Short mmCIF file of C-alpha atoms in Angstrom, two decimals:
data_model
loop_
_atom_site.label_atom_id
_atom_site.label_comp_id
_atom_site.label_asym_id
_atom_site.label_seq_id
_atom_site.Cartn_x
_atom_site.Cartn_y
_atom_site.Cartn_z
CA UNK A 19 -13.69 -38.36 -1.30
CA UNK A 20 -12.23 -36.39 1.19
CA UNK A 21 -14.24 -34.35 3.32
CA UNK A 22 -13.59 -30.07 3.81
CA UNK A 23 -11.75 -29.54 5.52
CA UNK A 24 -13.68 -28.22 9.64
CA UNK A 25 -13.78 -25.05 10.91
CA UNK A 26 -14.62 -25.33 14.69
CA UNK A 27 -15.58 -23.04 17.55
CA UNK A 28 -13.62 -22.06 20.44
CA UNK A 29 -16.13 -23.65 22.24
CA UNK A 30 -16.03 -26.38 20.78
CA UNK A 31 -14.39 -29.80 21.48
CA UNK A 32 -12.66 -32.30 19.13
CA UNK A 33 -13.83 -35.39 19.67
CA UNK A 34 -11.98 -38.47 20.19
CA UNK A 35 -12.36 -40.21 17.08
CA UNK A 36 -11.54 -37.14 14.79
CA UNK A 37 -8.21 -36.33 16.93
CA UNK A 38 -6.46 -39.59 16.51
CA UNK A 39 -7.24 -39.63 12.59
CA UNK A 40 -5.28 -41.42 10.52
CA UNK A 41 -5.81 -38.86 7.71
CA UNK A 42 -6.13 -35.44 9.98
CA UNK A 43 -4.50 -32.77 11.63
CA UNK A 44 -5.59 -30.78 13.80
CA UNK A 45 -4.70 -26.88 13.83
CA UNK A 46 -5.09 -24.79 17.28
CA UNK A 47 -4.93 -20.67 15.56
CA UNK A 48 -5.05 -17.58 17.07
CA UNK A 49 -5.25 -16.60 12.84
CA UNK A 50 -8.30 -16.33 11.61
CA UNK A 51 -10.20 -19.48 9.52
CA UNK A 52 -10.47 -17.21 5.79
CA UNK A 53 -6.84 -16.37 6.35
CA UNK A 54 -4.87 -19.87 6.69
CA UNK A 55 -8.19 -21.14 4.50
CA UNK A 56 -5.92 -21.82 1.07
CA UNK A 57 -2.89 -22.75 2.86
CA UNK A 58 -4.80 -25.75 4.05
CA UNK A 59 -6.67 -26.24 1.15
CA UNK A 60 -3.47 -26.40 -0.65
CA UNK A 61 -1.18 -28.74 2.06
CA UNK A 62 -4.79 -31.64 1.40
CA UNK A 63 -4.85 -31.94 -2.19
CA UNK A 64 -1.50 -31.93 -2.30
CA UNK A 65 -1.60 -35.12 0.59
CA UNK A 66 -5.07 -36.22 0.68
CA UNK A 67 -4.56 -35.43 4.73
CA UNK A 68 -7.66 -33.19 6.12
CA UNK A 69 -7.15 -30.50 8.77
CA UNK A 70 -9.66 -29.56 11.26
CA UNK A 71 -9.20 -26.39 12.85
CA UNK A 72 -9.52 -24.66 16.68
CA UNK A 73 -10.20 -20.49 16.05
CA UNK A 74 -9.88 -19.08 19.03
CA UNK A 75 -9.11 -15.02 20.22
CA UNK A 76 -7.44 -15.72 23.30
CA UNK A 77 -6.63 -18.14 25.73
CA UNK A 78 -4.89 -20.84 23.81
CA UNK A 79 -1.83 -21.46 25.94
CA UNK A 80 -4.34 -22.35 29.04
CA UNK A 81 -6.44 -24.29 26.70
CA UNK A 82 -3.96 -26.64 25.63
CA UNK A 83 -2.49 -26.89 29.14
CA UNK A 84 -5.77 -27.64 30.38
CA UNK A 85 -6.86 -30.40 28.40
CA UNK A 86 -3.34 -31.99 29.49
CA UNK A 87 -2.11 -35.30 28.12
CA UNK A 88 -5.32 -35.89 25.92
CA UNK A 89 -5.26 -32.82 23.84
CA UNK A 90 -6.14 -32.65 20.03
CA UNK A 91 -3.77 -29.74 19.49
CA UNK A 92 -1.03 -30.97 16.46
CA UNK A 93 -0.04 -27.96 15.55
CA UNK A 94 -0.29 -23.76 16.61
CA UNK A 95 -0.76 -21.34 13.83
CA UNK A 96 -0.04 -18.41 16.17
CA UNK A 97 1.76 -14.14 15.30
CA UNK A 98 4.35 -12.69 17.38
CA UNK A 99 6.88 -13.43 18.66
CA UNK A 100 5.09 -12.78 21.78
CA UNK A 101 2.73 -15.73 21.72
CA UNK A 102 5.52 -18.28 19.66
CA UNK A 103 7.56 -17.27 23.27
CA UNK A 104 4.52 -17.45 25.85
CA UNK A 105 3.11 -21.14 24.17
CA UNK A 106 7.29 -22.44 24.33
CA UNK A 107 7.36 -21.22 27.82
CA UNK A 108 4.00 -21.64 28.37
CA UNK A 109 4.73 -25.79 28.12
CA UNK A 110 2.93 -26.77 24.98
CA UNK A 111 5.15 -27.10 22.71
CA UNK A 112 7.59 -29.76 21.61
CA UNK A 113 11.14 -29.63 19.38
CA UNK A 114 11.26 -30.30 16.46
CA UNK A 115 14.27 -31.74 14.81
CA UNK A 116 13.68 -30.77 11.41
CA UNK A 117 15.97 -30.85 8.14
CA UNK A 118 13.01 -29.19 5.66
CA UNK A 119 11.84 -26.36 7.71
CA UNK A 120 15.55 -25.84 8.38
CA UNK A 121 16.55 -25.78 5.13
CA UNK A 122 13.28 -23.86 4.72
CA UNK A 123 13.19 -21.29 7.37
CA UNK A 124 16.87 -18.49 7.86
CA UNK A 125 18.04 -19.38 11.60
CA UNK A 126 17.52 -15.20 12.37
CA UNK A 127 13.24 -16.72 12.56
CA UNK A 128 14.08 -20.09 14.58
CA UNK A 129 13.80 -20.41 18.28
CA UNK A 130 17.39 -22.04 19.24
CA UNK A 131 15.39 -25.16 20.50
CA UNK A 132 13.31 -25.78 18.05
CA UNK A 133 10.36 -24.84 19.45
CA UNK A 134 8.59 -21.94 17.06
CA UNK A 135 9.43 -21.58 13.05
CA UNK A 136 8.99 -18.63 11.76
CA UNK A 137 7.07 -18.35 8.68
CA UNK A 138 6.04 -14.75 7.54
CA UNK A 139 7.53 -11.48 8.47
CA UNK A 140 5.40 -7.60 8.62
CA UNK A 141 8.00 -5.28 8.94
CA UNK A 142 6.95 -2.48 11.89
CA UNK A 143 7.85 0.65 9.94
CA UNK A 144 6.70 4.75 9.66
CA UNK A 145 3.56 5.90 8.51
CA UNK A 146 4.00 9.42 6.63
CA UNK A 147 2.41 11.80 4.91
CA UNK A 148 2.45 11.81 1.94
CA UNK A 149 1.98 16.41 1.74
CA UNK A 150 3.52 16.90 4.94
CA UNK A 151 6.19 14.59 4.80
CA UNK A 152 8.98 15.12 2.37
CA UNK A 153 11.77 13.02 3.70
CA UNK A 154 11.70 10.06 2.12
CA UNK A 155 14.33 8.05 4.65
CA UNK A 156 13.79 7.54 8.66
CA UNK A 157 15.26 6.41 11.26
CA UNK A 158 13.90 4.73 14.63
CA UNK A 159 16.84 7.06 16.40
CA UNK A 160 15.55 9.79 14.84
CA UNK A 161 12.11 9.93 16.22
CA UNK A 162 12.84 10.42 19.47
CA UNK A 163 14.23 14.08 17.48
CA UNK A 164 12.84 17.14 18.56
CA UNK A 165 12.07 17.96 15.21
CA UNK A 166 9.10 15.61 15.24
CA UNK A 167 7.67 17.42 18.02
CA UNK A 168 3.28 17.40 18.49
CA UNK A 169 4.01 14.94 14.72
CA UNK A 170 4.40 10.95 15.65
CA UNK A 171 0.92 8.95 16.42
CA UNK A 172 1.05 5.73 17.77
CA UNK A 173 -1.31 2.75 19.84
CA UNK A 174 -0.69 1.89 23.26
CA UNK A 175 2.82 1.47 23.89
CA UNK A 176 2.33 -1.67 25.47
CA UNK A 177 0.55 -3.42 22.63
CA UNK A 178 2.81 -6.25 21.76
CA UNK A 179 3.62 -4.61 18.10
CA UNK A 180 5.84 -1.81 20.07
CA UNK A 181 7.23 -3.92 22.66
CA UNK A 182 8.51 -6.27 19.92
CA UNK A 183 10.05 -2.94 18.24
CA UNK A 184 11.25 -1.60 21.38
CA UNK A 185 13.11 -4.74 22.43
CA UNK A 186 15.14 -4.42 19.55
CA UNK A 187 15.50 -1.10 20.40
CA UNK A 188 16.88 -2.95 23.50
CA UNK A 189 19.03 -5.13 21.75
CA UNK A 190 20.50 -3.41 20.30
CA UNK A 191 21.19 -0.01 22.61
CA UNK A 192 21.00 -1.24 25.76
CA UNK A 193 18.70 -0.82 28.24
CA UNK A 194 20.07 2.61 28.87
CA UNK A 195 20.16 4.54 25.64
CA UNK A 196 16.45 2.97 25.02
CA UNK A 197 14.42 4.81 28.41
CA UNK A 198 16.68 8.12 27.00
CA UNK A 199 14.91 7.39 23.71
CA UNK A 200 12.05 6.29 24.75
CA UNK A 201 11.43 9.80 26.50
CA UNK A 202 11.93 11.94 23.29
CA UNK A 203 9.67 10.05 21.93
CA UNK A 204 6.90 10.41 24.20
CA UNK A 205 7.71 14.09 24.60
CA UNK A 206 7.32 13.55 20.15
CA UNK A 207 3.64 12.73 20.40
CA UNK A 208 1.29 13.93 19.69
CA UNK A 209 -1.59 12.87 22.09
CA UNK A 210 -1.36 9.23 24.82
CA UNK A 211 -1.04 6.73 22.59
CA UNK A 212 -4.16 6.08 21.57
CA UNK A 213 -6.77 3.41 18.68
CA UNK A 214 -4.57 0.52 16.16
CA UNK A 215 -2.62 1.03 13.34
CA UNK A 216 -5.71 1.49 10.69
CA UNK A 217 -6.28 4.53 12.78
CA UNK A 218 -2.81 5.82 12.93
CA UNK A 219 -3.04 6.30 8.81
CA UNK A 220 -6.72 7.92 9.55
CA UNK A 221 -5.12 9.77 11.84
CA UNK A 222 -2.39 11.42 9.30
CA UNK A 223 -5.04 12.45 6.69
CA UNK A 224 -6.80 14.16 9.10
CA UNK A 225 -3.93 16.24 10.10
CA UNK A 226 -3.35 15.09 13.48
CA UNK A 227 0.24 13.52 13.47
CA UNK A 228 2.42 13.28 10.02
CA UNK A 229 3.96 10.07 11.42
CA UNK A 230 2.55 6.57 13.34
CA UNK A 231 4.14 3.82 13.95
CA UNK A 232 2.43 1.31 11.64
CA UNK A 233 2.59 -3.00 10.52
CA UNK A 234 3.09 -2.93 6.30
CA UNK A 235 0.44 -5.82 6.31
CA UNK A 236 -2.35 -3.07 7.21
CA UNK A 237 -1.78 -0.77 4.72
CA UNK A 238 -1.88 -4.24 2.15
CA UNK A 239 -5.57 -4.72 4.19
CA UNK A 240 -6.97 -1.33 3.71
CA UNK A 241 -6.14 -0.73 0.32
CA UNK A 242 -7.91 -3.48 -0.50
CA UNK A 243 -11.02 -2.84 2.05
CA UNK A 244 -14.41 -2.93 -0.34
CA UNK A 245 -16.53 -2.99 3.53
CA UNK A 246 -14.94 -0.03 4.65
CA UNK A 247 -13.63 2.35 1.59
CA UNK A 248 -12.82 5.40 2.81
CA UNK A 249 -9.87 2.63 4.58
CA UNK A 250 -8.45 3.63 0.70
CA UNK A 251 -9.01 6.61 1.53
CA UNK A 252 -6.49 6.59 5.00
CA UNK A 253 -4.09 3.87 3.04
CA UNK A 254 -3.88 6.26 0.50
CA UNK A 255 -2.99 9.43 2.08
CA UNK A 256 0.91 7.91 3.74
CA UNK A 257 3.81 6.44 2.04
CA UNK A 258 5.54 3.94 4.16
CA UNK A 259 9.47 4.60 4.38
CA UNK A 260 10.95 2.06 5.83
CA UNK A 261 13.26 2.32 8.82
CA UNK A 262 17.59 1.71 9.28
CA UNK A 263 17.72 0.75 5.66
CA UNK A 264 21.57 2.36 5.80
CA UNK A 265 22.00 0.17 8.54
CA UNK A 266 20.84 -2.42 10.63
CA UNK A 267 17.08 -2.80 8.26
CA UNK A 268 14.19 -2.56 9.13
CA UNK A 269 12.73 -4.30 12.39
CA UNK A 270 10.10 -7.29 11.34
CA UNK A 271 8.56 -9.83 13.37
CA UNK A 272 6.65 -12.93 12.69
CA UNK A 273 3.78 -15.44 12.04
CA UNK A 274 4.65 -19.07 12.81
CA UNK A 275 4.08 -22.12 13.87
CA UNK A 276 4.83 -24.65 16.44
CA UNK A 277 4.86 -29.17 17.44
CA UNK A 278 2.17 -29.24 20.05
CA UNK A 279 3.37 -30.88 22.51
CA UNK A 280 1.29 -33.89 23.88
CA UNK A 281 0.24 -34.46 18.98
CA UNK A 282 -2.04 -37.12 18.51
CA UNK A 283 -0.91 -37.17 15.21
CA UNK A 284 2.73 -36.07 15.10
CA UNK A 285 3.71 -37.90 11.53
CA UNK A 286 1.03 -35.59 9.74
CA UNK A 287 2.31 -32.15 11.44
CA UNK A 288 5.14 -32.43 10.28
CA UNK A 289 4.02 -32.95 7.76
CA UNK A 290 1.98 -29.76 7.93
CA UNK A 291 4.63 -28.09 9.00
CA UNK A 292 6.43 -29.27 6.62
CA UNK A 293 4.55 -28.61 3.76
CA UNK A 294 3.95 -24.34 5.52
CA UNK A 295 7.66 -24.09 5.60
CA UNK A 296 8.10 -24.70 2.03
CA UNK A 297 8.06 -21.87 -0.95
CA UNK A 298 5.50 -22.52 -2.07
CA UNK A 299 2.46 -22.37 1.12
CA UNK A 300 4.60 -18.75 2.22
CA UNK A 301 3.58 -17.82 -1.31
CA UNK A 302 0.44 -18.55 -0.59
CA UNK A 303 0.07 -17.17 3.06
CA UNK A 304 2.12 -14.34 2.22
CA UNK A 305 -0.30 -13.12 -0.24
CA UNK A 306 -3.36 -14.01 2.12
CA UNK A 307 -1.85 -12.09 4.45
CA UNK A 308 -0.03 -9.72 2.54
CA UNK A 309 3.43 -10.32 4.45
CA UNK A 310 6.82 -11.13 2.94
CA UNK A 311 8.06 -14.82 2.79
CA UNK A 312 10.49 -15.88 4.74
CA UNK A 313 12.73 -17.53 2.76
CA UNK A 314 15.01 -16.22 0.54
CA UNK A 315 14.55 -15.42 -2.99
CA UNK A 316 10.52 -15.76 -2.22
CA UNK A 317 8.79 -13.02 -3.65
CA UNK A 318 6.29 -11.85 -1.97
CA UNK A 319 3.00 -10.49 -3.69
CA UNK A 320 2.68 -7.42 -5.82
CA UNK A 321 0.40 -4.98 -3.87
CA UNK A 322 3.49 -5.07 -1.23
CA UNK A 323 6.07 -4.92 -3.45
CA UNK A 324 4.28 -2.00 -4.15
CA UNK A 325 5.04 -0.75 -0.71
CA UNK A 326 9.42 -0.59 -1.24
CA UNK A 327 12.13 -2.69 -1.26
CA UNK A 328 11.83 -3.80 2.70
CA UNK A 329 15.61 -4.72 4.61
CA UNK A 330 14.72 -7.08 7.25
CA UNK A 331 17.09 -6.23 11.17
CA UNK A 332 18.52 -9.04 10.42
CA UNK A 333 18.78 -9.50 14.73
CA UNK A 334 17.22 -13.09 15.59
CA UNK A 335 13.79 -12.18 17.00
CA UNK A 336 14.57 -14.50 20.10
CA UNK A 337 17.70 -12.16 21.34
CA UNK A 338 14.65 -9.40 20.94
CA UNK A 339 12.27 -11.86 22.99
CA UNK A 340 14.96 -11.98 25.35
CA UNK A 341 14.47 -8.12 25.92
CA UNK A 342 10.78 -7.82 25.64
CA UNK A 343 10.04 -7.15 29.73
CA UNK A 344 12.83 -4.77 30.18
CA UNK A 345 11.36 -2.62 27.04
CA UNK A 346 7.72 -2.96 29.01
CA UNK A 347 8.98 -2.17 31.91
CA UNK A 348 11.06 0.65 30.37
CA UNK A 349 7.38 1.89 28.59
CA UNK A 350 5.89 1.95 32.17
CA UNK A 351 8.75 4.16 34.00
CA UNK A 352 8.57 6.91 30.77
CA UNK A 353 4.63 7.08 31.76
CA UNK A 354 5.11 6.75 27.87
CA UNK A 355 0.82 6.31 27.71
CA UNK A 356 0.66 9.50 29.18
CA UNK A 357 0.86 10.89 26.03
CA UNK A 358 4.06 14.10 25.76
CA UNK A 359 4.46 16.93 28.84
CA UNK A 360 1.82 19.66 28.91
#
């Protein structure tokens, strides 16, 4: 009889017996265990392979490096292109050239060397007040238009979600244009960057701003939040505008996976990665976290469909990731986190 998948705290060390058992695979995850458990249950049901999850909220790369060649890690699950690139550059991944995975995941959502793979996407969109914003289309470029002066809220400009968007601006327009755009964007802020994506929606409801940058999936999380029902009111106060639908498309980021450098259960790890790349698994995952499957034709949940149709920017995420350092430097150069000038 198969035992249930084990969930370990960040301080628990997986024993050698568990790490090298024939029927197991060890996952180091930046995603909360409850978000990925439905996926892992489906994998175990299909393959008979038991999954062990080590959840960390930080320090994943450092931990695997400290464990060295004896690390139990088989598969890394995380969100954001920054953390996937960090894992690759930190030397804790190995390339996987797999026909099944490459067929299921479009090239724009894969590392060119095979060190990481996207599973779901989330759009970096504009939250707009239903009451005070009449237009239903927008571009990222327009966010620097003086007509929005004092009308925009964002979280920390150095947050990885914003750096990803700013890096996409560099990739499309170059550093000089992006610096000028960021200066205009800064002057349109209603206040200093603060809070998280959900609190930007709260600020719109409160009338502190009319527009904000946020990820699509937070709207789903707010709409279904039974523990804090006031978040449903925040979500109800906004509409989602998908920027640049008439041209290059909306910037998206990913949740993804990588094969750990010293995976002791490599065959099982590859089986898990093949399963996670499948349309069935992407659908389960996307519904669980209110994101979009990366597989062409795979449907998002009804809640996500209700946001409206997304046209993802076709630029490879690897190209965007290559501009993150420049984007971060520009945020500091223009003083974005200082807020608008008086």
